[in-house]
PDB file of C-alpha atoms in Angstrom:
ATOM      1  CA  GLN A   1       0.190   0.256   0.312  1.00  0.00           C
ATOM      2  CA  VAL A   2       1.244   3.418  -0.710  1.00  0.00           C
ATOM      3  CA  GLN A   3      -0.202   6.580   0.060  1.00  0.00           C
ATOM      4  CA  LEU A   4       0.364   9.668  -1.623  1.00  0.00           C
ATOM      5  CA  VAL A   5      -0.234  13.479  -0.868  1.00  0.00           C
ATOM      6  CA  GLU A   6      -0.484  16.327  -2.868  1.00  0.00           C
ATOM      7  CA  SER A   7       0.373  19.711  -2.552  1.00  0.00           C
ATOM      8  CA  GLY A   8       1.492  23.127  -4.314  1.00  0.00           C
ATOM      9  CA  GLY A   9      -1.565  23.562  -5.885  1.00  0.00           C
ATOM     10  CA  GLY A  10      -3.201  27.106  -5.748  1.00  0.00           C
ATOM     11  CA  SER A  11      -4.345  30.227  -8.014  1.00  0.00           C
ATOM     12  CA  VAL A  12      -2.042  32.253 -10.656  1.00  0.00           C
ATOM     13  CA  GLN A  13      -2.752  34.400 -13.748  1.00  0.00           C
ATOM     14  CA  SER A  14      -2.299  32.823 -17.080  1.00  0.00           C
ATOM     15  CA  GLY A  15       1.753  32.218 -18.135  1.00  0.00           C
ATOM     16  CA  GLY A  16       2.567  31.874 -14.804  1.00  0.00           C
ATOM     17  CA  SER A  17       4.046  28.706 -13.130  1.00  0.00           C
ATOM     18  CA  LEU A  18       3.472  26.288 -10.543  1.00  0.00           C
ATOM     19  CA  ARG A  19       5.074  23.179  -8.731  1.00  0.00           C
ATOM     20  CA  LEU A  20       3.588  20.460  -7.641  1.00  0.00           C
ATOM     21  CA  SER A  21       4.350  17.700  -5.215  1.00  0.00           C
ATOM     22  CA  CYS A  22       3.097  14.465  -4.965  1.00  0.00           C
ATOM     23  CA  ALA A  23       4.592  12.954  -1.246  1.00  0.00           C
ATOM     24  CA  ALA A  24       5.130   9.143  -0.943  1.00  0.00           C
ATOM     25  CA  SER A  25       4.876   7.528   2.256  1.00  0.00           C
ATOM     26  CA  THR A  26       7.667   4.577   0.834  1.00  0.00           C
ATOM     27  CA  TYR A  27       9.901   4.305  -1.561  1.00  0.00           C
ATOM     28  CA  THR A  28       8.778   5.190  -5.189  1.00  0.00           C
ATOM     29  CA  ALA A  29      12.235   5.423  -7.790  1.00  0.00           C
ATOM     30  CA  GLY A  30      12.501   2.081  -9.588  1.00  0.00           C
ATOM     31  CA  ARG A  31      10.001   0.632  -7.992  1.00  0.00           C
ATOM     32  CA  TYR A  32       6.207   2.192  -9.264  1.00  0.00           C
ATOM     33  CA  SER A  33       5.905   4.290 -12.316  1.00  0.00           C
ATOM     34  CA  MET A  34       3.998   6.973 -10.963  1.00  0.00           C
ATOM     35  CA  ALA A  35       2.180   9.789 -12.901  1.00  0.00           C
ATOM     36  CA  TRP A  36       0.031  12.920 -12.782  1.00  0.00           C
ATOM     37  CA  PHE A  37      -3.503  13.712 -13.177  1.00  0.00           C
ATOM     38  CA  ARG A  38      -6.341  16.304 -13.424  1.00  0.00           C
ATOM     39  CA  GLN A  39     -10.108  16.328 -14.034  1.00  0.00           C
ATOM     40  CA  VAL A  40     -12.190  19.442 -14.453  1.00  0.00           C
ATOM     41  CA  PRO A  41     -16.150  18.268 -13.147  1.00  0.00           C
ATOM     42  CA  GLY A  42     -17.874  16.141 -15.569  1.00  0.00           C
ATOM     43  CA  LYS A  43     -15.043  15.332 -17.836  1.00  0.00           C
ATOM     44  CA  GLU A  44     -12.799  12.209 -17.271  1.00  0.00           C
ATOM     45  CA  ARG A  45      -9.347  11.988 -15.320  1.00  0.00           C
ATOM     46  CA  GLU A  46      -6.842  13.486 -18.148  1.00  0.00           C
ATOM     47  CA  GLY A  47      -3.243  11.306 -17.547  1.00  0.00           C
ATOM     48  CA  ILE A  48      -0.871  14.576 -18.233  1.00  0.00           C
ATOM     49  CA  ALA A  49       2.428  13.195 -17.166  1.00  0.00           C
ATOM     50  CA  ALA A  50       4.427   9.864 -16.457  1.00  0.00           C
ATOM     51  CA  ILE A  51       7.527   8.806 -15.142  1.00  0.00           C
ATOM     52  CA  THR A  52       7.920   4.899 -15.353  1.00  0.00           C
ATOM     53  CA  ARG A  53      10.284   2.809 -13.090  1.00  0.00           C
ATOM     54  CA  ASN A  54      13.107   3.229 -15.527  1.00  0.00           C
ATOM     55  CA  GLY A  55      12.961   7.127 -15.121  1.00  0.00           C
ATOM     56  CA  ALA A  56      11.725   7.479 -18.568  1.00  0.00           C
ATOM     57  CA  THR A  57       9.273  10.350 -19.098  1.00  0.00           C
ATOM     58  CA  THR A  58       6.061  10.757 -21.205  1.00  0.00           C
ATOM     59  CA  TYR A  59       3.343  13.747 -21.574  1.00  0.00           C
ATOM     60  CA  ALA A  60       0.014  14.771 -23.073  1.00  0.00           C
ATOM     61  CA  ASP A  61       0.391  16.816 -25.942  1.00  0.00           C
ATOM     62  CA  SER A  62      -1.551  19.218 -23.732  1.00  0.00           C
ATOM     63  CA  VAL A  63       0.730  20.225 -21.596  1.00  0.00           C
ATOM     64  CA  LYS A  64       4.339  19.269 -23.549  1.00  0.00           C
ATOM     65  CA  GLY A  65       6.464  21.570 -23.597  1.00  0.00           C
ATOM     66  CA  ARG A  66       5.251  23.345 -20.556  1.00  0.00           C
ATOM     67  CA  PHE A  67       4.998  20.538 -17.893  1.00  0.00           C
ATOM     68  CA  THR A  68       8.259  18.531 -16.259  1.00  0.00           C
ATOM     69  CA  ILE A  69       7.637  15.408 -14.347  1.00  0.00           C
ATOM     70  CA  SER A  70      10.397  14.629 -11.735  1.00  0.00           C
ATOM     71  CA  GLN A  71      11.591  12.672  -8.612  1.00  0.00           C
ATOM     72  CA  VAL A  72      12.975  13.962  -5.328  1.00  0.00           C
ATOM     73  CA  LEU A  73      14.590  10.016  -4.497  1.00  0.00           C
ATOM     74  CA  ALA A  74      15.969  11.396  -0.841  1.00  0.00           C
ATOM     75  CA  GLU A  75      12.432  12.547  -0.374  1.00  0.00           C
ATOM     76  CA  TYR A  76      10.033  10.100  -1.553  1.00  0.00           C
ATOM     77  CA  THR A  77       8.691  13.252  -3.880  1.00  0.00           C
ATOM     78  CA  LEU A  78       7.139  13.402  -7.081  1.00  0.00           C
ATOM     79  CA  LEU A  79       7.173  16.794  -8.723  1.00  0.00           C
ATOM     80  CA  LEU A  80       5.280  18.680 -11.588  1.00  0.00           C
ATOM     81  CA  GLN A  81       6.824  21.650 -12.372  1.00  0.00           C
ATOM     82  CA  MET A  82       4.261  23.934 -14.591  1.00  0.00           C
ATOM     83  CA  LYS A  83       5.203  26.979 -16.748  1.00  0.00           C
ATOM     84  CA  ASN A  84       2.908  29.050 -18.950  1.00  0.00           C
ATOM     85  CA  LEU A  85      -0.377  28.247 -17.592  1.00  0.00           C
ATOM     86  CA  LYS A  86      -3.234  28.417 -19.427  1.00  0.00           C
ATOM     87  CA  PRO A  87      -6.886  29.026 -18.416  1.00  0.00           C
ATOM     88  CA  ASP A  88      -7.445  25.553 -19.803  1.00  0.00           C
ATOM     89  CA  ASP A  89      -5.592  23.953 -16.946  1.00  0.00           C
ATOM     90  CA  THR A  90      -7.478  24.536 -14.363  1.00  0.00           C
ATOM     91  CA  ALA A  91      -8.479  21.507 -12.794  1.00  0.00           C
ATOM     92  CA  MET A  92      -8.058  19.079 -10.096  1.00  0.00           C
ATOM     93  CA  TYR A  93      -4.599  17.497 -10.121  1.00  0.00           C
ATOM     94  CA  TYR A  94      -4.080  13.945  -8.923  1.00  0.00           C
ATOM     95  CA  CYS A  95      -0.816  11.939  -8.847  1.00  0.00           C
ATOM     96  CA  ALA A  96      -0.918   8.205  -8.817  1.00  0.00           C
ATOM     97  CA  ALA A  97       1.224   5.449  -8.761  1.00  0.00           C
ATOM     98  CA  GLY A  98       1.910   1.626  -9.333  1.00  0.00           C
ATOM     99  CA  LEU A  99       0.667   0.291 -12.694  1.00  0.00           C
ATOM    100  CA  LYS A 100      -2.264  -2.727 -12.223  1.00  0.00           C
ATOM    101  CA  ASP A 101       0.046  -4.153 -15.509  1.00  0.00           C
ATOM    102  CA  ARG A 102       3.800  -3.725 -15.186  1.00  0.00           C
ATOM    103  CA  ASN A 103       3.599  -4.901 -18.842  1.00  0.00           C
ATOM    104  CA  THR A 104       1.306  -1.969 -19.729  1.00  0.00           C
ATOM    105  CA  ASP A 105       2.747   0.814 -21.967  1.00  0.00           C
ATOM    106  CA  ASN A 106      -0.511   2.764 -21.157  1.00  0.00           C
ATOM    107  CA  TYR A 107       1.194   4.955 -18.837  1.00  0.00           C
ATOM    108  CA  LEU A 108      -1.034   8.037 -19.133  1.00  0.00           C
ATOM    109  CA  GLY A 109      -4.610   5.596 -18.743  1.00  0.00           C
ATOM    110  CA  ALA A 110      -6.316   6.421 -15.145  1.00  0.00           C
ATOM    111  CA  GLY A 111      -7.155   3.076 -15.394  1.00  0.00           C
ATOM    112  CA  GLU A 112      -3.941   1.485 -14.971  1.00  0.00           C
ATOM    113  CA  TYR A 113      -2.753   2.899 -11.515  1.00  0.00           C
ATOM    114  CA  LYS A 114      -3.651   1.528  -7.974  1.00  0.00           C
ATOM    115  CA  TYR A 115      -2.561   4.135  -5.720  1.00  0.00           C
ATOM    116  CA  TRP A 116      -4.149   7.545  -5.638  1.00  0.00           C
ATOM    117  CA  GLY A 117      -3.848  11.372  -3.788  1.00  0.00           C
ATOM    118  CA  GLN A 118      -6.529  13.350  -2.563  1.00  0.00           C
ATOM    119  CA  GLY A 119      -5.866  15.847  -5.195  1.00  0.00           C
ATOM    120  CA  THR A 120      -4.925  19.895  -5.754  1.00  0.00           C
ATOM    121  CA  GLN A 121      -6.400  22.156  -7.022  1.00  0.00           C
ATOM    122  CA  VAL A 122      -4.949  24.676  -9.684  1.00  0.00           C
ATOM    123  CA  THR A 123      -6.740  27.746 -10.717  1.00  0.00           C
ATOM    124  CA  VAL A 124      -5.770  29.739 -13.734  1.00  0.00           C
ATOM    125  CA  SER A 125      -7.287  33.086 -14.112  1.00  0.00           C
ATOM    126  CA  SER A 126      -6.795  34.794 -17.237  1.00  0.00           C
TER     127      SER A 126
END
């Protein structure tokens, strides 16, 4: 079992930056693939960035070039650096860990992950 706690959300103007953190209850690097998702009420949860157990990263087209996923290994922490934020980035952001099927390559699929945090809200105003 892995507990995940997100932080760092808030309100920012368009073009601004935020850094989200996800603190894990156990060491995850090399053991679990992890990812960031976001969700707007009434819409499906969208996978936006993932990092595999071997450190490879993948991004959704909607955030590529603006968001960066990384890990602070010594702190059991997953980060999401977000730059050039847009109003369309407004959502609840969640981190996830642990693929149900380690053979999958669908790292941005919400149904693929076992463990989830409670989320942190990001609001971008124009």
